[in-house]
Amino acid sequence: MPDETVRSASYTVPCEDYVHVVEFSPFDCGSLVSLLAYGGNQYVVVGTCRFKEEDTEVEDVEFTSLQVFLHGVRVDAIAWSPETRLDKLPPVIRFCTAAADRKIRLWTSELQNSCDVKVIEGHTSYINHLVFEPAEGKQIASVSDDHTCRVWDLDGNETISFRLRSPGISVCWHPEDNCKLMVAEKKGTIRFYDLLTQHAILSLDSGQVPLMSADWCLTNTIKVGAVVANDWVIWDITRSSYPLEKRPAHVDKARHFRWSRANENLFATTGYPGKINSQLLVHHLGHPQPVMIGSASVGAGLSWHRSLPLCVIGGDRKLFFWMTEM
Protein backbone atom coordinates (compact mmCIF):
# COMPACT_ATOMS: atom_id res chain seq x y z
CA MET A 1 0.00 0.00 0.00
CA PRO A 2 1.64 3.33 -0.97
CA ASP A 3 2.62 5.63 1.88
CA GLU A 4 1.05 8.72 0.32
CA THR A 5 -2.35 7.36 1.36
CA VAL A 6 -1.41 7.87 5.04
CA ARG A 7 -3.23 10.96 6.29
CA SER A 8 -2.46 13.07 9.27
CA ALA A 9 -5.44 13.99 11.45
CA SER A 10 -8.03 16.41 10.05
CA TYR A 11 -8.10 18.19 13.42
CA THR A 12 -6.29 17.94 16.74
CA VAL A 13 -7.18 19.20 20.22
CA PRO A 14 -4.49 19.55 22.92
CA CYS A 15 -5.02 17.78 26.28
CA GLU A 16 -3.29 18.02 29.65
CA ASP A 17 -2.65 14.31 30.07
CA TYR A 18 -1.99 11.15 28.07
CA VAL A 19 -5.39 10.02 26.73
CA HIS A 20 -6.15 6.32 27.33
CA VAL A 21 -9.77 6.33 26.20
CA VAL A 22 -12.10 8.71 24.36
CA GLU A 23 -15.85 8.48 23.70
CA PHE A 24 -18.32 10.62 21.81
CA SER A 25 -21.76 10.41 23.37
CA PRO A 26 -23.95 8.31 21.03
CA PHE A 27 -27.11 9.94 22.42
CA ASP A 28 -29.01 13.13 21.66
CA CYS A 29 -28.20 15.52 24.50
CA GLY A 30 -30.72 18.19 23.41
CA SER A 31 -28.06 20.48 21.95
CA LEU A 32 -26.42 21.08 18.58
CA VAL A 33 -23.00 20.33 20.07
CA SER A 34 -21.53 16.84 20.50
CA LEU A 35 -20.50 15.62 23.91
CA LEU A 36 -17.06 14.04 24.24
CA ALA A 37 -15.33 12.51 27.26
CA TYR A 38 -11.72 11.43 27.50
CA GLY A 39 -9.81 9.76 30.29
CA GLY A 40 -6.15 9.82 31.29
CA ASN A 41 -4.06 8.67 34.23
CA GLN A 42 -5.85 10.84 36.81
CA TYR A 43 -8.74 12.71 35.22
CA VAL A 44 -11.83 12.49 33.04
CA VAL A 45 -12.54 15.59 30.97
CA VAL A 46 -16.06 16.16 29.63
CA GLY A 47 -16.54 18.75 26.92
CA THR A 48 -18.45 19.73 23.80
CA CYS A 49 -17.30 19.71 20.17
CA ARG A 50 -18.42 21.60 17.09
CA PHE A 51 -16.84 20.94 13.71
CA LYS A 52 -16.70 23.18 10.65
CA GLU A 53 -18.72 20.53 8.77
CA GLU A 54 -21.63 21.31 11.13
CA ASP A 55 -21.14 25.05 11.59
CA THR A 56 -19.46 27.27 9.00
CA GLU A 57 -18.52 29.79 11.69
CA VAL A 58 -16.29 27.21 13.37
CA GLU A 59 -12.68 27.07 12.22
CA ASP A 60 -11.84 23.34 12.08
CA VAL A 61 -12.93 22.23 15.56
CA GLU A 62 -14.15 24.05 18.67
CA PHE A 63 -13.66 22.07 21.89
CA THR A 64 -15.10 23.51 25.11
CA SER A 65 -14.27 21.81 28.40
CA LEU A 66 -17.35 21.60 30.65
CA GLN A 67 -15.92 19.84 33.70
CA VAL A 68 -12.81 17.98 34.83
CA PHE A 69 -13.44 14.99 37.10
CA LEU A 70 -10.63 13.87 39.42
CA HIS A 71 -10.55 10.12 38.89
CA GLY A 72 -7.39 9.32 40.87
CA VAL A 73 -6.58 6.13 38.97
CA ARG A 74 -6.05 5.29 35.29
CA VAL A 75 -9.26 5.37 33.21
CA ASP A 76 -9.67 2.25 31.02
CA ALA A 77 -13.20 2.65 29.63
CA ILE A 78 -15.95 5.28 29.50
CA ALA A 79 -19.66 4.84 28.73
CA TRP A 80 -22.23 7.64 28.33
CA SER A 81 -25.71 7.52 29.81
CA PRO A 82 -28.73 8.47 27.67
CA GLU A 83 -29.91 10.50 30.68
CA THR A 84 -27.25 13.13 29.92
CA ARG A 85 -29.01 16.34 28.82
CA LEU A 86 -27.70 19.83 28.12
CA ASP A 87 -31.19 21.28 27.49
CA LYS A 88 -32.36 20.84 31.10
CA LEU A 89 -31.96 23.31 33.94
CA PRO A 90 -29.74 22.40 35.58
CA PRO A 91 -28.03 20.27 32.90
CA VAL A 92 -27.31 16.62 33.69
CA ILE A 93 -24.03 14.89 32.83
CA ARG A 94 -23.96 11.15 33.59
CA PHE A 95 -21.38 8.58 32.53
CA CYS A 96 -19.52 5.65 34.01
CA THR A 97 -15.88 4.61 33.94
CA ALA A 98 -13.92 1.40 34.42
CA ALA A 99 -10.58 1.78 36.10
CA ALA A 100 -7.33 -0.02 36.69
CA ASP A 101 -8.49 -0.82 40.27
CA ARG A 102 -11.27 -3.15 38.91
CA LYS A 103 -14.03 -0.77 40.00
CA ILE A 104 -16.80 0.93 38.05
CA ARG A 105 -17.56 4.55 38.91
CA LEU A 106 -20.88 6.17 38.09
CA TRP A 107 -20.53 9.96 37.76
CA THR A 108 -23.43 12.43 37.88
CA SER A 109 -22.94 16.18 37.63
CA GLU A 110 -25.05 19.31 37.15
CA LEU A 111 -21.92 21.13 35.90
CA GLN A 112 -21.51 23.02 39.15
CA ASN A 113 -18.24 22.49 40.99
CA SER A 114 -19.35 19.30 42.71
CA CYS A 115 -20.39 15.92 41.35
CA ASP A 116 -21.79 12.68 42.70
CA VAL A 117 -19.73 9.52 42.24
CA LYS A 118 -20.88 6.00 43.09
CA VAL A 119 -18.28 3.21 43.23
CA ILE A 120 -19.51 -0.19 42.00
CA GLU A 121 -17.48 -3.22 43.06
CA GLY A 122 -17.71 -6.91 42.16
CA HIS A 123 -15.36 -7.69 39.28
CA THR A 124 -12.26 -9.56 40.41
CA SER A 125 -10.07 -8.67 37.43
CA TYR A 126 -9.51 -6.01 34.77
CA ILE A 127 -12.72 -4.53 33.26
CA ASN A 128 -12.43 -4.33 29.47
CA HIS A 129 -15.64 -2.58 28.41
CA LEU A 130 -18.94 -1.27 29.75
CA VAL A 131 -22.14 0.21 28.35
CA PHE A 132 -25.42 1.77 29.52
CA GLU A 133 -28.81 0.36 28.55
CA PRO A 134 -29.59 2.83 25.74
CA ALA A 135 -33.32 3.52 26.18
CA GLU A 136 -33.50 4.73 29.78
CA GLY A 137 -29.97 4.33 31.12
CA LYS A 138 -31.09 2.54 34.29
CA GLN A 139 -28.67 -0.41 33.88
CA ILE A 140 -24.96 -0.85 33.12
CA ALA A 141 -23.37 -3.97 31.60
CA SER A 142 -19.66 -4.70 31.98
CA VAL A 143 -17.24 -7.43 30.85
CA SER A 144 -14.00 -8.45 32.49
CA ASP A 145 -10.94 -10.67 32.45
CA ASP A 146 -12.64 -12.48 35.36
CA HIS A 147 -14.70 -14.42 32.73
CA THR A 148 -17.98 -12.66 33.57
CA CYS A 149 -20.44 -10.25 32.05
CA ARG A 150 -22.37 -8.48 34.80
CA VAL A 151 -25.42 -6.23 34.72
CA TRP A 152 -25.80 -3.58 37.44
CA ASP A 153 -28.51 -1.19 38.51
CA LEU A 154 -27.59 2.44 39.26
CA ASP A 155 -27.43 1.72 43.00
CA GLY A 156 -24.51 -0.62 42.28
CA ASN A 157 -26.40 -3.89 42.77
CA GLU A 158 -25.44 -6.76 40.50
CA THR A 159 -28.71 -7.94 38.94
CA ILE A 160 -27.44 -10.51 36.41
CA SER A 161 -24.14 -12.32 35.91
CA PHE A 162 -23.16 -14.45 32.91
CA ARG A 163 -20.25 -16.86 33.29
CA LEU A 164 -18.02 -16.69 30.19
CA ARG A 165 -15.54 -19.25 28.88
CA SER A 166 -12.74 -16.72 28.42
CA PRO A 167 -12.14 -13.03 29.22
CA GLY A 168 -15.00 -10.71 28.25
CA ILE A 169 -13.75 -8.15 25.72
CA SER A 170 -16.73 -6.15 24.43
CA VAL A 171 -20.38 -5.70 25.37
CA CYS A 172 -23.16 -3.99 23.32
CA TRP A 173 -26.84 -3.41 24.06
CA HIS A 174 -29.41 -3.74 21.28
CA PRO A 175 -30.59 -0.20 20.38
CA GLU A 176 -34.33 -1.05 20.45
CA ASP A 177 -34.68 -4.30 22.36
CA ASN A 178 -33.26 -3.68 25.82
CA CYS A 179 -33.51 -7.40 26.66
CA LYS A 180 -30.76 -8.32 24.19
CA LEU A 181 -27.07 -8.05 24.97
CA MET A 182 -24.06 -8.98 22.82
CA VAL A 183 -20.94 -10.23 24.59
CA ALA A 184 -17.64 -10.90 22.83
CA GLU A 185 -14.99 -13.18 24.35
CA LYS A 186 -11.25 -13.27 23.80
CA LYS A 187 -11.38 -16.87 22.55
CA GLY A 188 -13.30 -15.72 19.47
CA THR A 189 -16.92 -16.39 20.46
CA ILE A 190 -19.64 -13.74 20.41
CA ARG A 191 -22.89 -14.59 22.20
CA PHE A 192 -26.24 -12.83 22.27
CA TYR A 193 -28.10 -13.12 25.57
CA ASP A 194 -31.76 -12.66 26.40
CA LEU A 195 -31.79 -10.80 29.72
CA LEU A 196 -35.28 -12.06 30.61
CA THR A 197 -34.48 -15.78 30.32
CA GLN A 198 -30.77 -15.17 31.05
CA HIS A 199 -29.83 -17.63 28.30
CA ALA A 200 -27.71 -17.31 25.18
CA ILE A 201 -29.93 -17.19 22.08
CA LEU A 202 -27.28 -17.05 19.34
CA SER A 203 -23.52 -17.40 19.00
CA LEU A 204 -20.93 -16.42 16.40
CA ASP A 205 -17.47 -17.90 15.94
CA SER A 206 -14.54 -15.92 14.56
CA GLY A 207 -12.57 -19.08 13.79
CA GLN A 208 -9.35 -17.61 15.21
CA VAL A 209 -7.91 -15.93 18.34
CA PRO A 210 -7.45 -13.57 20.09
CA LEU A 211 -10.56 -11.48 19.58
CA MET A 212 -9.61 -8.00 20.79
CA SER A 213 -12.71 -5.90 20.09
CA ALA A 214 -16.23 -6.34 18.67
CA ASP A 215 -19.09 -4.01 17.81
CA TRP A 216 -22.76 -4.36 16.90
CA CYS A 217 -23.84 -2.17 13.98
CA LEU A 218 -26.59 -0.18 15.68
CA THR A 219 -27.96 1.22 12.41
CA ASN A 220 -28.33 -2.32 10.96
CA THR A 221 -28.32 -4.90 13.73
CA ILE A 222 -27.81 -7.93 11.49
CA LYS A 223 -24.17 -6.80 11.15
CA VAL A 224 -21.51 -7.57 13.72
CA GLY A 225 -17.83 -6.77 13.30
CA ALA A 226 -14.66 -7.56 15.21
CA VAL A 227 -10.89 -7.53 15.06
CA VAL A 228 -9.23 -10.89 15.67
CA ALA A 229 -5.43 -11.24 15.59
CA ASN A 230 -4.43 -9.05 12.59
CA ASP A 231 -7.77 -9.26 10.73
CA TRP A 232 -11.15 -7.60 10.68
CA VAL A 233 -14.16 -9.91 10.39
CA ILE A 234 -17.83 -9.16 9.63
CA TRP A 235 -20.86 -11.37 10.28
CA ASP A 236 -24.39 -11.26 8.91
CA ILE A 237 -26.15 -12.86 11.89
CA THR A 238 -29.09 -13.96 9.74
CA ARG A 239 -26.86 -16.05 7.48
CA SER A 240 -24.13 -17.88 9.38
CA SER A 241 -22.33 -18.17 12.68
CA TYR A 242 -19.08 -17.86 10.68
CA PRO A 243 -17.80 -14.56 9.23
CA LEU A 244 -19.20 -13.37 5.93
CA GLU A 245 -16.06 -11.34 5.22
CA LYS A 246 -12.54 -11.33 6.59
CA ARG A 247 -9.51 -9.25 5.63
CA PRO A 248 -6.04 -8.65 7.04
CA ALA A 249 -5.90 -5.14 8.49
CA HIS A 250 -2.87 -4.51 10.68
CA VAL A 251 0.67 -5.84 10.58
CA ASP A 252 0.75 -5.93 14.36
CA LYS A 253 -2.27 -7.13 16.30
CA ALA A 254 -5.44 -5.13 15.73
CA ARG A 255 -6.84 -3.39 18.79
CA HIS A 256 -10.27 -1.73 18.20
CA PHE A 257 -13.26 -2.20 15.88
CA ARG A 258 -16.05 0.40 15.71
CA TRP A 259 -18.93 0.86 13.26
CA SER A 260 -19.69 4.38 12.06
CA ARG A 261 -23.01 5.81 13.27
CA ALA A 262 -23.39 7.87 10.09
CA ASN A 263 -23.07 5.04 7.53
CA GLU A 264 -23.75 1.34 8.14
CA ASN A 265 -21.05 0.34 5.61
CA LEU A 266 -18.28 2.36 7.23
CA PHE A 267 -16.12 1.07 10.09
CA ALA A 268 -12.75 1.78 11.65
CA THR A 269 -10.01 -0.39 13.12
CA THR A 270 -6.85 0.51 15.00
CA GLY A 271 -3.58 -1.32 15.44
CA TYR A 272 -1.94 -1.85 18.80
CA PRO A 273 -0.32 1.31 20.15
CA GLY A 274 3.18 0.83 18.77
CA LYS A 275 6.49 2.27 19.85
CA ILE A 276 6.00 5.26 17.54
CA ASN A 277 2.72 5.38 15.66
CA SER A 278 -0.62 3.67 15.89
CA GLN A 279 -2.47 3.08 12.66
CA LEU A 280 -6.13 3.97 12.15
CA LEU A 281 -7.85 2.36 9.18
CA VAL A 282 -11.28 3.37 7.91
CA HIS A 283 -12.93 0.68 5.77
CA HIS A 284 -16.00 0.67 3.55
CA LEU A 285 -17.79 -2.62 2.92
CA GLY A 286 -17.45 -3.26 -0.78
CA HIS A 287 -14.03 -1.61 -1.07
CA PRO A 288 -11.13 -4.10 -1.06
CA GLN A 289 -8.68 -1.58 0.45
CA PRO A 290 -9.11 0.83 3.36
CA VAL A 291 -10.66 4.12 2.24
CA MET A 292 -8.46 6.04 4.68
CA ILE A 293 -5.26 5.37 6.61
CA GLY A 294 -4.42 7.62 9.52
CA SER A 295 -1.47 7.64 11.84
CA ALA A 296 -1.17 9.09 15.33
CA SER A 297 1.63 8.96 17.89
CA VAL A 298 0.77 6.18 20.35
CA GLY A 299 -2.98 6.25 19.79
CA ALA A 300 -5.51 4.84 22.26
CA GLY A 301 -9.27 4.46 22.16
CA LEU A 302 -11.55 4.88 19.15
CA SER A 303 -14.98 6.48 18.80
CA TRP A 304 -17.27 7.78 16.01
CA HIS A 305 -19.28 11.00 16.01
CA ARG A 306 -23.03 10.33 16.26
CA SER A 307 -23.93 11.92 12.90
CA LEU A 308 -20.74 12.81 10.98
CA PRO A 309 -18.38 10.30 9.33
CA LEU A 310 -15.72 11.44 11.78
CA CYS A 311 -13.76 9.41 14.29
CA VAL A 312 -11.44 10.26 17.15
CA ILE A 313 -8.53 8.54 18.85
CA GLY A 314 -6.54 9.69 21.86
CA GLY A 315 -2.80 10.07 22.12
CA ASP A 316 -0.01 11.75 24.01
CA ARG A 317 -1.66 14.95 25.30
CA LYS A 318 -3.77 15.17 22.15
CA LEU A 319 -7.06 14.13 20.57
CA PHE A 320 -6.85 13.27 16.87
CA PHE A 321 -9.95 13.63 14.65
CA TRP A 322 -10.31 12.21 11.13
CA MET A 323 -13.10 13.18 8.75
CA THR A 324 -13.89 10.51 6.16
CA GLU A 325 -15.48 11.16 2.80
CA MET A 326 -18.71 9.12 2.66
Short mmCIF file of N, CA and C in Angstrom, two decimals, residues 25 27-31 33 35-36 46-48 66-67 69 79-96 106-112 114-116 132 136-138 154:
data_model
loop_
_atom_site.label_atom_id
_atom_site.label_comp_id
_atom_site.label_asym_id
_atom_site.label_seq_id
_atom_site.Cartn_x
_atom_site.Cartn_y
_atom_site.Cartn_z
N SER A 25 -20.47 10.92 22.94
CA SER A 25 -21.76 10.41 23.37
C SER A 25 -22.57 9.98 22.14
N PHE A 27 -25.71 9.57 22.17
CA PHE A 27 -27.11 9.94 22.42
C PHE A 27 -27.35 11.42 22.13
N ASP A 28 -28.59 11.74 21.83
CA ASP A 28 -29.01 13.13 21.66
C ASP A 28 -29.02 13.79 23.04
N CYS A 29 -28.25 14.86 23.18
CA CYS A 29 -28.20 15.52 24.50
C CYS A 29 -29.04 16.79 24.52
N GLY A 30 -29.86 17.02 23.44
CA GLY A 30 -30.72 18.19 23.41
C GLY A 30 -30.00 19.46 23.00
N SER A 31 -28.84 19.31 22.36
CA SER A 31 -28.06 20.48 21.95
C SER A 31 -27.44 20.21 20.59
N VAL A 33 -24.39 20.76 19.88
CA VAL A 33 -23.00 20.33 20.07
C VAL A 33 -22.94 18.82 20.33
N LEU A 35 -21.21 15.83 22.66
CA LEU A 35 -20.50 15.62 23.91
C LEU A 35 -19.37 14.63 23.70
N LEU A 36 -18.24 14.90 24.33
CA LEU A 36 -17.06 14.04 24.24
C LEU A 36 -16.45 13.92 25.63
N VAL A 46 -14.84 16.16 30.43
CA VAL A 46 -16.06 16.16 29.63
C VAL A 46 -16.17 17.52 28.96
N GLY A 47 -16.42 17.49 27.65
CA GLY A 47 -16.54 18.75 26.92
C GLY A 47 -17.47 18.62 25.73
N THR A 48 -17.63 19.73 25.00
CA THR A 48 -18.45 19.73 23.80
C THR A 48 -17.59 20.03 22.58
N LEU A 66 -16.24 21.30 29.74
CA LEU A 66 -17.35 21.60 30.65
C LEU A 66 -16.98 21.32 32.10
N GLN A 67 -16.29 20.20 32.33
CA GLN A 67 -15.92 19.84 33.70
C GLN A 67 -14.79 18.82 33.67
N PHE A 69 -13.12 15.86 35.97
CA PHE A 69 -13.44 14.99 37.10
C PHE A 69 -12.15 14.33 37.59
N ALA A 79 -18.37 5.03 29.41
CA ALA A 79 -19.66 4.84 28.73
C ALA A 79 -20.58 6.00 29.11
N TRP A 80 -21.28 6.54 28.11
CA TRP A 80 -22.23 7.64 28.33
C TRP A 80 -23.61 7.10 28.67
N SER A 81 -24.31 7.84 29.51
CA SER A 81 -25.71 7.52 29.81
C SER A 81 -26.64 8.33 28.91
N PRO A 82 -27.75 7.71 28.45
CA PRO A 82 -28.73 8.47 27.67
C PRO A 82 -29.46 9.52 28.51
N GLU A 83 -29.27 9.49 29.82
CA GLU A 83 -29.91 10.50 30.68
C GLU A 83 -29.18 11.84 30.64
N THR A 84 -27.99 11.87 30.03
CA THR A 84 -27.25 13.13 29.92
C THR A 84 -28.01 14.11 29.04
N ARG A 85 -28.28 15.31 29.58
CA ARG A 85 -29.01 16.34 28.82
C ARG A 85 -28.37 17.71 29.08
N LEU A 86 -28.18 18.46 27.99
CA LEU A 86 -27.70 19.83 28.12
C LEU A 86 -28.83 20.84 28.01
N ASP A 87 -30.06 20.36 27.66
CA ASP A 87 -31.19 21.28 27.49
C ASP A 87 -32.07 21.35 28.73
N LYS A 88 -31.60 20.76 29.84
CA LYS A 88 -32.36 20.84 31.10
C LYS A 88 -31.73 21.93 31.98
N LEU A 89 -32.51 22.40 32.93
CA LEU A 89 -31.96 23.31 33.94
C LEU A 89 -32.15 22.69 35.30
N PRO A 90 -31.13 22.36 36.06
CA PRO A 90 -29.74 22.40 35.58
C PRO A 90 -29.47 21.25 34.58
N PRO A 91 -28.39 21.38 33.79
CA PRO A 91 -28.03 20.27 32.90
C PRO A 91 -27.62 19.03 33.69
N VAL A 92 -27.69 17.87 33.04
CA VAL A 92 -27.31 16.62 33.69
C VAL A 92 -26.22 15.95 32.85
N ILE A 93 -25.09 15.67 33.47
CA ILE A 93 -24.03 14.89 32.83
C ILE A 93 -23.93 13.58 33.60
N ARG A 94 -24.10 12.45 32.90
CA ARG A 94 -23.96 11.15 33.59
C ARG A 94 -23.19 10.19 32.68
N PHE A 95 -22.18 9.57 33.26
CA PHE A 95 -21.38 8.58 32.53
C PHE A 95 -20.77 7.64 33.56
N CYS A 96 -20.23 6.53 33.09
CA CYS A 96 -19.52 5.65 34.01
C CYS A 96 -18.15 5.33 33.44
N LEU A 106 -19.76 5.50 38.74
CA LEU A 106 -20.88 6.17 38.09
C LEU A 106 -20.86 7.64 38.51
N TRP A 107 -20.69 8.52 37.52
CA TRP A 107 -20.53 9.96 37.76
C TRP A 107 -21.80 10.70 37.33
N THR A 108 -22.29 11.59 38.19
CA THR A 108 -23.43 12.43 37.88
C THR A 108 -23.10 13.85 38.29
N SER A 109 -23.30 14.79 37.35
CA SER A 109 -22.94 16.18 37.63
C SER A 109 -23.98 17.11 37.02
N GLU A 110 -24.20 18.25 37.70
CA GLU A 110 -25.05 19.31 37.15
C GLU A 110 -24.19 20.46 36.64
N LEU A 111 -22.90 20.16 36.41
CA LEU A 111 -21.92 21.13 35.90
C LEU A 111 -21.71 22.31 36.84
N GLN A 112 -21.98 22.07 38.14
CA GLN A 112 -21.51 23.02 39.15
C GLN A 112 -20.13 22.48 39.55
N SER A 114 -19.35 20.62 42.09
CA SER A 114 -19.35 19.30 42.71
C SER A 114 -19.92 18.26 41.75
N CYS A 115 -19.74 16.99 42.10
CA CYS A 115 -20.39 15.92 41.35
C CYS A 115 -20.60 14.75 42.30
N ASP A 116 -21.50 13.87 41.90
CA ASP A 116 -21.79 12.68 42.70
C ASP A 116 -21.11 11.49 42.03
N PHE A 132 -24.11 1.54 28.92
CA PHE A 132 -25.42 1.77 29.52
C PHE A 132 -26.51 1.16 28.65
N GLU A 136 -33.26 3.93 28.57
CA GLU A 136 -33.50 4.73 29.78
C GLU A 136 -32.25 4.96 30.61
N GLY A 137 -31.22 4.14 30.38
CA GLY A 137 -29.97 4.33 31.12
C GLY A 137 -30.03 3.89 32.57
N LYS A 138 -30.95 2.96 32.89
CA LYS A 138 -31.09 2.54 34.29
C LYS A 138 -30.24 1.31 34.63
N LEU A 154 -28.34 1.20 38.97
CA LEU A 154 -27.59 2.44 39.26
C LEU A 154 -27.27 2.60 40.74
#
